Amino acid sequence: MTKLPKIKNNKLLEEALTHRSYLNEVKEKTPSNERMEFLGDSILSFVVSDYLFNKYPDFNEGKLTNLRSLLVNTKMLADLAKECDLGSLLRLSKGEEESGGRNNPSLLADTFEAFIGAIFLDQGIEAAEKFINLTVIPRAEEFIQKNLLKDPKSRLQEYVQSKRQTSPLYRVTEEEGPAHAKTFTIGVYVDEKLLGKGTGHSKQEAEESAAEDALRSIK
């Protein structure tokens, strides 16, 4: 399990770990982690982009974009949050707790980004970059070695069409959250059979996550 760096300012740590549902049940002035998630998302994207640009000078824009997407998508960040045990530290409402919020991929990914934001505000960009280099960056070489740079929807399409004369069909099965921060759950089907499910903050991201899930299930 990855050990989380210590955040000296306890208010920043509390904010990074506070889901908006928690504030509906307690009278507390601590804001939710949504603003900090916004900051952490930007820092993560910058650090990963900078690393990939310098590490792989022979990669064109398409390859760099696909690799970055693999590194910062909801599933990846949720997996990293689990490795850091961030879920156990979250401050959630009873309802969110009972509905499995501590294992919700979208919620975990958001918290991971918020934690990056908290590190930055507490200790600066170098500390945030160190944490990203420890958790996110090592996956880049793994993806390259597994030849996963082609986006998962394309890989699933090629696989399905090699087996039968049809294409995967993606359907939205659930939408959650306010209009400015929706989370989509999408299923991918072949001949009406569900092959995989995925979640994301956009339909595109959820479709890619569903395709990845399907590819794992058919290996």
Backbone as JSON, one array per atom type, in Angstrom:
{
  "sequence": "MTKLPKIKNNKLLEEALTHRSYLNEVKEKTPSNERMEFLGDSILSFVVSDYLFNKYPDFNEGKLTNLRSLLVNTKMLADLAKECDLGSLLRLSKGEEESGGRNNPSLLADTFEAFIGAIFLDQGIEAAEKFINLTVIPRAEEFIQKNLLKDPKSRLQEYVQSKRQTSPLYRVTEEEGPAHAKTFTIGVYVDEKLLGKGTGHSKQEAEESAAEDALRSIK",
  "N": [[0.84, -1.2, 0.0], [0.52, 2.21, -0.84], [2.07, 4.82, 0.91], [0.63, 7.72, 2.17], [1.69, 11.12, 1.73], [2.42, 13.39, 4.41], [0.19, 15.95, 5.25], [0.58, 19.11, 6.41], [-1.11, 21.24, 7.15], [-4.01, 20.95, 8.71], [-6.61, 21.75, 8.05], [-6.62, 21.9, 5.28], [-6.29, 19.21, 4.67], [-8.66, 18.12, 5.75], [-10.55, 19.37, 4.1], [-9.89, 18.26, 1.6], [-10.74, 15.68, 1.97], [-13.44, 15.75, 2.32], [-16.54, 14.93, 1.24], [-19.27, 16.31, -0.61], [-21.74, 15.4, 0.3], [-21.46, 14.93, 2.99], [-21.63, 17.39, 4.22], [-24.27, 17.93, 4.28], [-25.23, 16.77, 6.51], [-23.89, 17.63, 8.75], [-23.18, 20.5, 10.74], [-20.94, 22.41, 9.69], [-18.18, 24.42, 8.77], [-16.28, 23.7, 6.98], [-15.48, 23.46, 3.58], [-16.65, 21.43, 0.77], [-14.73, 18.98, -1.11], [-14.69, 19.76, -3.77], [-13.71, 22.12, -5.06], [-11.0, 21.86, -4.54], [-10.5, 19.51, -5.85], [-10.79, 20.38, -8.5], [-8.49, 22.0, -8.7], [-6.46, 20.09, -8.21], [-6.85, 18.34, -10.36], [-6.01, 19.92, -12.53], [-3.3, 20.3, -11.88], [-2.38, 17.65, -11.9], [-2.82, 16.96, -14.62], [-1.04, 18.75, -15.86], [1.51, 17.98, -14.78], [1.72, 15.3, -15.62], [1.52, 15.63, -18.41], [3.8, 17.2, -18.93], [5.82, 15.42, -18.14], [5.44, 13.24, -19.96], [5.83, 14.52, -22.42], [8.56, 15.19, -22.34], [9.77, 12.73, -21.78], [9.12, 11.0, -23.88], [10.08, 11.76, -26.71], [9.68, 10.92, -29.32], [7.05, 10.31, -29.65], [3.98, 11.08, -31.21], [1.38, 13.66, -31.15], [-1.07, 12.33, -30.87], [-0.42, 9.81, -29.7], [0.69, 10.69, -27.28], [-1.53, 11.92, -26.14], [-3.31, 9.75, -25.86], [-1.87, 8.15, -24.08], [-1.69, 9.82, -21.85], [-4.42, 9.96, -21.24], [-4.91, 7.33, -20.42], [-3.5, 7.35, -18.07], [-4.75, 9.2, -16.39], [-7.46, 8.7, -16.19], [-10.75, 7.98, -14.8], [-10.96, 5.34, -13.72], [-8.26, 4.55, -13.38], [-7.32, 6.5, -11.53], [-9.03, 5.97, -9.41], [-8.22, 3.38, -8.72], [-5.63, 3.96, -7.85], [-6.25, 5.56, -5.68], [-7.38, 3.65, -4.01], [-5.13, 2.08, -3.53], [-3.75, 3.83, -1.93], [-5.4, 3.88, 0.19], [-7.33, 5.88, 0.48], [-10.08, 5.88, 0.54], [-10.93, 4.99, 3.06], [-10.53, 7.18, 4.61], [-12.27, 9.13, 3.89], [-14.8, 11.61, 4.39], [-18.06, 11.11, 4.63], [-21.63, 11.25, 3.99], [-24.18, 9.43, 5.83], [-25.93, 8.18, 4.1], [-24.49, 8.11, 1.67], [-22.4, 6.54, 2.5], [-23.71, 4.12, 3.04], [-24.51, 3.44, 0.5], [-22.25, 2.56, -0.68], [-20.21, 4.41, -1.08], [-17.49, 4.64, -0.39], [-16.19, 2.98, -2.06], [-16.79, 3.86, -4.54], [-15.89, 4.47, -7.82], [-15.79, 7.0, -9.2], [-16.03, 8.85, -7.11], [-13.77, 8.21, -5.57], [-11.72, 8.78, -7.4], [-12.05, 11.53, -7.69], [-11.39, 12.33, -5.11], [-8.72, 11.59, -4.97], [-7.6, 13.43, -6.76], [-8.27, 15.78, -5.4], [-6.69, 15.47, -3.16], [-4.15, 15.75, -4.25], [-4.35, 18.45, -4.9], [-4.45, 19.48, -2.3], [-1.89, 18.81, -1.34], [-0.34, 20.44, -2.99], [-1.19, 23.05, -2.2], [-0.37, 23.0, 0.41], [2.4, 22.4, 0.41], [3.56, 23.04, -2.02], [4.44, 22.93, -5.59], [6.52, 21.1, -6.13], [6.31, 19.1, -4.17], [3.78, 18.09, -4.8], [4.3, 17.14, -7.36], [6.17, 15.16, -6.76], [4.57, 13.28, -5.42], [2.83, 12.54, -7.5], [4.69, 11.47, -9.27], [5.4, 9.25, -7.83], [3.08, 7.71, -7.72], [1.38, 7.84, -10.11], [2.94, 8.15, -12.51], [4.69, 5.81, -12.79], [3.05, 3.97, -14.08], [3.07, 4.51, -16.77], [5.13, 3.32, -18.37], [4.39, 0.7, -18.1], [1.94, 0.61, -19.5], [2.88, 1.14, -22.07], [4.54, -1.08, -22.56], [2.63, -3.05, -22.61], [1.39, -2.46, -24.9], [-0.83, -0.67, -25.07], [-1.54, 1.77, -26.12], [-3.27, 2.42, -28.13], [-6.6, 3.57, -28.15], [-9.04, 2.22, -25.84], [-11.66, 1.77, -26.86], [-11.27, 1.51, -29.6], [-9.65, -0.76, -29.65], [-11.41, -2.67, -28.59], [-13.42, -2.61, -30.52], [-12.01, -3.6, -32.77], [-11.43, -6.18, -31.86], [-14.01, -7.33, -31.48], [-15.07, -7.18, -34.08], [-13.36, -8.87, -35.35], [-14.24, -11.27, -34.54], [-16.95, -11.46, -35.09], [-19.5, -10.18, -37.31], [-20.25, -7.45, -36.36], [-20.71, -4.56, -34.19], [-19.62, -3.08, -31.07], [-22.07, -1.82, -28.77], [-22.88, 1.08, -27.03], [-24.45, 2.11, -24.04], [-26.03, 4.47, -21.93], [-26.49, 3.83, -18.59], [-26.88, 4.97, -16.16], [-27.12, 8.17, -14.59], [-25.65, 10.57, -12.51], [-25.46, 13.22, -10.05], [-25.04, 16.88, -10.06], [-25.71, 19.2, -12.8], [-23.32, 20.46, -13.55], [-21.4, 18.73, -12.72], [-21.65, 16.0, -13.51], [-21.83, 12.41, -13.29], [-21.42, 9.65, -15.29], [-22.63, 6.38, -15.95], [-21.95, 3.74, -18.02], [-22.83, 1.02, -20.11], [-21.39, -1.53, -22.17], [-22.36, -3.36, -24.95], [-22.65, -6.41, -26.81], [-24.46, -7.92, -29.24], [-26.66, -7.66, -27.53], [-25.63, -8.62, -25.16], [-24.16, -7.87, -22.1], [-20.92, -6.71, -21.84], [-19.16, -5.12, -20.42], [-18.81, -2.49, -17.93], [-18.59, 1.02, -17.17], [-17.55, 4.07, -15.53], [-17.56, 7.69, -15.56], [-16.74, 11.22, -15.84], [-17.58, 12.25, -18.17], [-19.43, 11.21, -21.07], [-17.77, 10.08, -22.98], [-15.48, 9.37, -21.51], [-16.61, 7.49, -19.77], [-17.44, 5.55, -21.61], [-14.95, 4.69, -22.59], [-13.91, 3.59, -20.26], [-15.74, 1.53, -19.89], [-15.18, 0.0, -22.15], [-12.56, -0.8, -21.54], [-13.11, -2.41, -19.32], [-14.59, -4.4, -20.57], [-12.65, -5.49, -22.29], [-10.93, -6.63, -20.42], [-12.58, -8.62, -19.43], [-12.86, -10.4, -21.52], [-10.44, -11.49, -22.01]],
  "CA": [[0.0, 0.0, 0.0], [1.29, 3.45, -0.94], [1.91, 5.68, 2.07], [0.3, 9.1, 1.81], [2.53, 12.15, 2.35], [1.75, 14.12, 5.5], [-0.21, 17.33, 4.98], [0.77, 19.8, 7.69], [-2.29, 22.06, 7.44], [-5.11, 20.01, 8.89], [-7.81, 22.24, 7.38], [-6.5, 21.48, 3.88], [-6.53, 17.77, 4.64], [-10.09, 17.9, 5.97], [-11.28, 19.78, 2.9], [-9.62, 17.29, 0.53], [-11.4, 14.41, 2.28], [-14.86, 15.99, 2.62], [-17.5, 14.84, 0.14], [-20.35, 17.29, -0.39], [-22.86, 14.77, 1.02], [-21.17, 15.02, 4.43], [-22.01, 18.71, 4.7], [-25.73, 17.95, 4.44], [-25.58, 16.16, 7.79], [-23.18, 18.27, 9.87], [-23.07, 21.96, 10.66], [-19.5, 22.63, 9.7], [-17.83, 25.41, 7.76], [-15.34, 23.12, 6.02], [-16.11, 23.25, 2.26], [-16.43, 20.11, 0.17], [-13.45, 18.88, -1.83], [-14.87, 19.97, -5.21], [-12.77, 23.14, -5.56], [-9.65, 21.3, -4.45], [-10.43, 18.54, -6.95], [-10.55, 21.18, -9.7], [-7.08, 22.39, -8.69], [-5.64, 18.88, -8.34], [-7.0, 17.85, -11.73], [-5.15, 20.74, -13.39], [-1.9, 20.0, -11.54], [-2.11, 16.3, -12.39], [-2.73, 17.01, -16.08], [0.19, 19.45, -16.22], [2.69, 17.18, -14.42], [1.76, 14.13, -16.5], [1.81, 16.11, -19.77], [5.2, 17.62, -18.95], [6.64, 14.21, -18.08], [5.33, 12.48, -21.2], [6.43, 15.32, -23.49], [10.02, 15.1, -22.25], [10.21, 11.33, -21.72], [8.89, 10.29, -25.14], [10.17, 12.76, -27.79], [9.29, 10.35, -30.61], [5.6, 10.1, -29.69], [3.22, 12.2, -31.76], [0.36, 14.2, -30.26], [-2.09, 11.32, -30.62], [0.09, 8.84, -28.73], [0.82, 11.36, -25.99], [-2.88, 12.14, -25.61], [-3.86, 8.46, -25.44], [-1.16, 7.69, -22.89], [-2.14, 10.66, -20.73], [-5.78, 9.55, -20.9], [-4.8, 6.09, -19.66], [-2.92, 7.63, -16.75], [-5.54, 10.1, -15.53], [-8.9, 8.45, -16.26], [-11.41, 7.72, -13.52], [-10.62, 4.02, -13.18], [-6.88, 4.55, -12.92], [-7.19, 7.29, -10.31], [-9.74, 5.24, -8.35], [-7.33, 2.29, -8.31], [-4.53, 4.55, -7.08], [-6.83, 5.99, -4.39], [-7.51, 2.44, -3.2], [-3.78, 1.7, -3.1], [-3.38, 4.76, -0.86], [-6.44, 3.74, 1.22], [-8.02, 7.16, 0.66], [-11.5, 5.64, 0.79], [-11.19, 4.83, 4.5], [-10.37, 8.49, 5.25], [-13.3, 10.05, 3.39], [-15.91, 12.04, 5.24], [-19.25, 10.9, 3.81], [-22.92, 11.15, 4.67], [-24.58, 8.05, 6.11], [-26.53, 7.64, 2.88], [-23.41, 7.82, 0.72], [-21.68, 5.41, 3.09], [-24.51, 2.9, 2.88], [-24.61, 3.11, -0.93], [-20.94, 2.1, -1.16], [-19.42, 5.56, -1.53], [-16.04, 4.48, -0.17], [-15.65, 2.2, -3.18], [-17.3, 4.45, -5.78], [-14.72, 4.89, -8.6], [-15.79, 8.42, -9.48], [-15.78, 9.56, -5.86], [-12.38, 7.96, -5.21], [-10.87, 9.52, -8.34], [-12.16, 12.95, -7.32], [-10.66, 12.53, -3.85], [-7.3, 11.51, -5.3], [-7.24, 14.73, -7.34], [-8.36, 16.78, -4.33], [-5.51, 15.29, -2.29], [-3.05, 16.4, -4.97], [-4.55, 19.88, -4.69], [-4.08, 19.8, -0.92], [-0.43, 18.76, -1.25], [0.17, 21.65, -3.64], [-1.47, 24.22, -1.36], [0.36, 22.85, 1.68], [3.86, 22.28, 0.29], [4.05, 23.53, -3.3], [4.37, 22.09, -6.78], [7.5, 20.01, -6.09], [5.75, 18.02, -3.37], [2.69, 17.49, -5.58], [4.93, 16.39, -8.45], [6.79, 13.97, -6.16], [3.5, 12.31, -5.17], [2.37, 12.06, -8.81], [5.76, 10.61, -9.8], [5.4, 8.01, -7.05], [1.84, 6.94, -7.9], [0.8, 7.81, -11.46], [3.93, 8.05, -13.59], [5.21, 4.45, -13.05], [2.14, 3.18, -14.94], [3.26, 4.85, -18.18], [5.93, 2.3, -19.04], [3.57, -0.51, -18.09], [0.99, 0.7, -20.61], [3.63, 1.05, -23.33], [4.98, -2.46, -22.73], [1.45, -3.86, -22.92], [0.88, -1.97, -26.19], [-2.19, -0.2, -24.82], [-1.67, 3.17, -26.48], [-4.5, 2.6, -28.92], [-7.66, 3.76, -27.16], [-9.74, 0.95, -25.58], [-12.82, 1.58, -27.73], [-10.76, 1.01, -30.89], [-9.19, -2.14, -29.45], [-12.58, -3.53, -28.44], [-14.06, -2.67, -31.84], [-11.23, -4.52, -33.61], [-11.59, -7.54, -31.35], [-15.37, -7.8, -31.75], [-15.26, -7.36, -35.52], [-12.56, -10.03, -35.78], [-14.95, -12.48, -34.13], [-18.28, -11.48, -35.69], [-19.79, -9.0, -38.14], [-21.06, -6.5, -35.59], [-19.92, -3.59, -33.44], [-20.1, -2.87, -29.7], [-23.08, -0.78, -28.58], [-22.72, 1.72, -25.71], [-25.7, 2.67, -23.52], [-26.0, 5.09, -20.6], [-27.35, 3.11, -17.65], [-27.12, 5.78, -14.96], [-26.55, 9.52, -14.5], [-25.71, 11.08, -11.14], [-24.81, 14.49, -9.78], [-25.58, 18.11, -10.66], [-25.41, 19.39, -14.23], [-21.93, 20.88, -13.76], [-20.47, 17.69, -12.26], [-22.34, 14.72, -13.7], [-21.11, 11.15, -13.42], [-22.16, 8.74, -16.17], [-22.32, 4.95, -15.98], [-22.28, 3.24, -19.37], [-22.58, -0.38, -20.39], [-21.08, -1.84, -23.56], [-23.06, -4.6, -25.28], [-22.51, -7.04, -28.11], [-25.63, -8.79, -29.41], [-27.47, -7.49, -26.31], [-24.95, -9.17, -23.99], [-23.31, -6.88, -21.42], [-19.52, -7.13, -21.74], [-18.43, -4.32, -19.45], [-19.41, -1.24, -17.46], [-17.6, 2.01, -16.77], [-18.06, 5.37, -15.08], [-16.7, 8.82, -15.87], [-17.37, 12.54, -15.77], [-18.15, 12.51, -19.49], [-19.85, 9.95, -21.7], [-16.6, 9.52, -23.65], [-14.64, 8.71, -20.5], [-17.33, 6.31, -19.29], [-17.39, 4.56, -22.68], [-13.6, 4.13, -22.61], [-13.8, 2.74, -19.08], [-16.54, 0.33, -20.16], [-14.42, -0.79, -23.13], [-11.45, -1.42, -20.8], [-13.7, -3.47, -18.51], [-14.95, -5.48, -21.5], [-11.41, -6.13, -22.75], [-10.44, -7.48, -19.33], [-13.48, -9.76, -19.25], [-12.79, -11.36, -22.63], [-9.07, -12.01, -22.16]],
  "C": [[0.87, 1.25, 0.0], [1.01, 4.34, 0.27], [1.67, 7.12, 1.62], [1.27, 10.07, 2.46], [1.73, 12.91, 3.4], [1.43, 15.55, 5.05], [-0.24, 18.07, 6.32], [-0.46, 20.61, 8.1], [-3.52, 21.17, 7.5], [-6.4, 20.45, 8.2], [-7.8, 21.86, 5.9], [-6.8, 20.0, 3.74], [-8.02, 17.46, 4.8], [-10.9, 18.26, 4.73], [-11.11, 18.76, 1.78], [-10.41, 15.99, 0.73], [-12.9, 14.55, 2.54], [-15.71, 15.96, 1.35], [-18.68, 15.76, 0.43], [-21.53, 16.7, 0.38], [-22.69, 14.91, 2.53], [-21.68, 16.32, 5.01], [-23.52, 18.86, 4.85], [-26.15, 17.45, 5.82], [-24.9, 16.82, 8.99], [-23.14, 19.78, 9.65], [-21.6, 22.32, 10.81], [-19.14, 23.57, 8.55], [-16.81, 24.88, 6.75], [-16.04, 22.92, 4.67], [-15.9, 21.82, 1.77], [-15.14, 20.14, -0.64], [-13.55, 19.22, -3.32], [-13.91, 21.01, -5.78], [-11.34, 22.6, -5.57], [-9.43, 20.24, -5.53], [-10.13, 19.25, -8.27], [-9.07, 21.56, -9.81], [-6.19, 21.18, -8.92], [-5.69, 18.29, -9.72], [-6.07, 18.6, -12.68], [-3.68, 20.45, -13.15], [-1.51, 18.63, -12.09], [-1.92, 16.3, -13.9], [-1.43, 17.67, -16.53], [1.42, 18.57, -15.97], [2.83, 15.98, -15.35], [2.11, 14.54, -17.92], [3.28, 16.49, -19.92], [6.13, 16.41, -18.96], [6.63, 13.47, -19.41], [5.99, 13.21, -22.37], [7.94, 15.17, -23.5], [10.54, 13.67, -22.3], [10.12, 10.64, -23.08], [8.9, 11.27, -26.32], [9.73, 12.23, -29.15], [7.78, 10.12, -30.72], [4.92, 11.32, -30.29], [2.11, 12.61, -30.78], [-0.7, 13.16, -29.9], [-1.66, 10.3, -29.58], [0.2, 9.45, -27.34], [-0.55, 11.54, -25.33], [-3.48, 10.83, -25.1], [-3.19, 7.97, -24.16], [-1.57, 8.51, -21.67], [-3.54, 10.25, -20.28], [-5.78, 8.26, -20.08], [-4.35, 6.34, -18.23], [-3.84, 8.42, -15.83], [-7.05, 9.83, -15.6], [-9.45, 8.02, -14.9], [-10.99, 6.39, -12.91], [-9.2, 3.99, -12.63], [-6.74, 5.3, -11.6], [-7.91, 6.63, -9.14], [-8.88, 4.09, -7.82], [-6.19, 2.82, -7.45], [-5.03, 5.03, -5.71], [-6.99, 4.8, -3.45], [-6.15, 1.98, -2.68], [-3.29, 2.58, -1.95], [-4.36, 4.69, 0.32], [-7.15, 5.06, 1.5], [-9.49, 6.96, 1.03], [-11.83, 5.57, 2.27], [-11.13, 6.17, 5.23], [-11.47, 9.48, 4.89], [-14.35, 10.38, 4.44], [-17.17, 12.06, 4.37], [-20.51, 10.98, 4.65], [-23.24, 9.68, 4.92], [-25.16, 7.4, 4.86], [-25.49, 7.25, 1.86], [-22.6, 6.62, 1.2], [-22.41, 4.11, 2.81], [-24.62, 2.48, 1.42], [-23.25, 2.72, -1.53], [-20.03, 3.2, -1.63], [-17.92, 5.39, -1.39], [-15.37, 3.67, -1.28], [-16.13, 2.71, -4.53], [-16.13, 4.99, -6.6], [-14.65, 6.39, -8.85], [-15.44, 9.23, -8.24], [-14.32, 9.41, -5.43], [-11.42, 8.75, -6.1], [-10.87, 11.01, -8.0], [-11.35, 13.25, -6.06], [-9.16, 12.47, -4.08], [-6.82, 12.84, -5.86], [-7.28, 15.83, -6.28], [-7.15, 16.68, -3.4], [-4.27, 15.89, -2.94], [-3.14, 17.91, -4.8], [-4.13, 20.31, -3.3], [-2.56, 19.78, -0.73], [0.18, 20.03, -1.84], [-0.01, 22.88, -2.76], [-0.65, 24.19, -0.07], [1.87, 22.97, 1.51], [4.42, 22.71, -1.07], [4.07, 22.49, -4.4], [5.34, 20.92, -6.73], [6.98, 18.82, -5.29], [4.62, 17.31, -4.11], [3.26, 16.63, -6.71], [5.57, 15.11, -7.93], [5.74, 12.88, -5.92], [2.98, 11.71, -6.48], [3.41, 11.12, -9.42], [5.8, 9.26, -9.09], [4.22, 7.12, -7.4], [1.42, 6.76, -9.35], [1.83, 7.46, -12.53], [4.45, 6.63, -13.83], [4.32, 3.61, -13.96], [2.39, 3.43, -16.43], [4.0, 3.75, -18.93], [5.18, 0.97, -19.11], [2.59, -0.52, -19.25], [1.7, 0.55, -21.96], [4.05, -0.39, -23.6], [3.82, -3.38, -23.09], [0.77, -3.43, -24.22], [-0.57, -1.5, -26.08], [-2.44, 1.22, -25.29], [-2.85, 3.44, -27.4], [-5.66, 2.65, -27.94], [-8.5, 2.49, -27.03], [-10.95, 0.71, -26.46], [-12.39, 1.03, -29.08], [-10.32, -0.44, -30.76], [-10.37, -3.1, -29.3], [-13.31, -3.69, -29.77], [-13.34, -3.67, -32.74], [-11.42, -5.96, -33.17], [-12.96, -8.11, -31.72], [-15.57, -8.08, -33.23], [-14.41, -8.51, -36.07], [-13.28, -11.34, -35.47], [-16.32, -12.61, -34.8], [-18.54, -10.18, -36.43], [-20.74, -8.04, -37.41], [-20.13, -5.56, -34.84], [-20.46, -3.47, -32.02], [-21.1, -1.71, -29.65], [-22.96, -0.24, -27.15], [-24.04, 2.36, -25.29], [-25.47, 3.28, -22.14], [-26.98, 4.35, -19.71], [-27.68, 3.92, -16.41], [-26.46, 7.15, -15.1], [-26.72, 10.02, -13.08], [-25.08, 12.46, -11.08], [-25.45, 15.67, -10.48], [-25.09, 18.29, -12.08], [-23.94, 19.72, -14.47], [-20.92, 19.81, -13.36], [-21.12, 16.32, -12.35], [-21.36, 13.55, -13.74], [-21.99, 10.2, -14.23], [-21.69, 7.3, -15.94], [-22.82, 4.41, -17.31], [-21.94, 1.76, -19.47], [-22.26, -0.57, -21.86], [-21.61, -3.24, -23.85], [-22.66, -5.1, -26.66], [-23.62, -8.08, -28.23], [-26.46, -8.84, -28.12], [-26.85, -8.13, -25.06], [-24.03, -8.11, -23.4], [-21.9, -7.43, -21.27], [-18.75, -6.36, -20.68], [-19.18, -3.06, -19.08], [-18.31, -0.28, -17.04], [-18.26, 3.3, -16.33], [-17.07, 6.46, -15.45], [-17.47, 10.12, -15.79], [-17.86, 13.02, -17.13], [-18.55, 11.16, -20.08], [-18.67, 9.28, -22.38], [-15.73, 8.75, -22.66], [-15.3, 7.44, -19.99], [-17.32, 5.2, -20.33], [-16.02, 3.89, -22.74], [-13.39, 3.19, -21.42], [-14.57, 1.44, -19.26], [-15.81, -0.59, -21.14], [-13.25, -1.5, -22.45], [-11.96, -2.6, -19.97], [-14.05, -4.67, -19.38], [-13.71, -6.23, -21.97], [-10.83, -7.04, -21.68], [-11.28, -8.75, -19.21], [-13.34, -10.81, -20.34], [-11.4, -11.91, -22.85], [-9.0, -13.45, -21.72]]
}
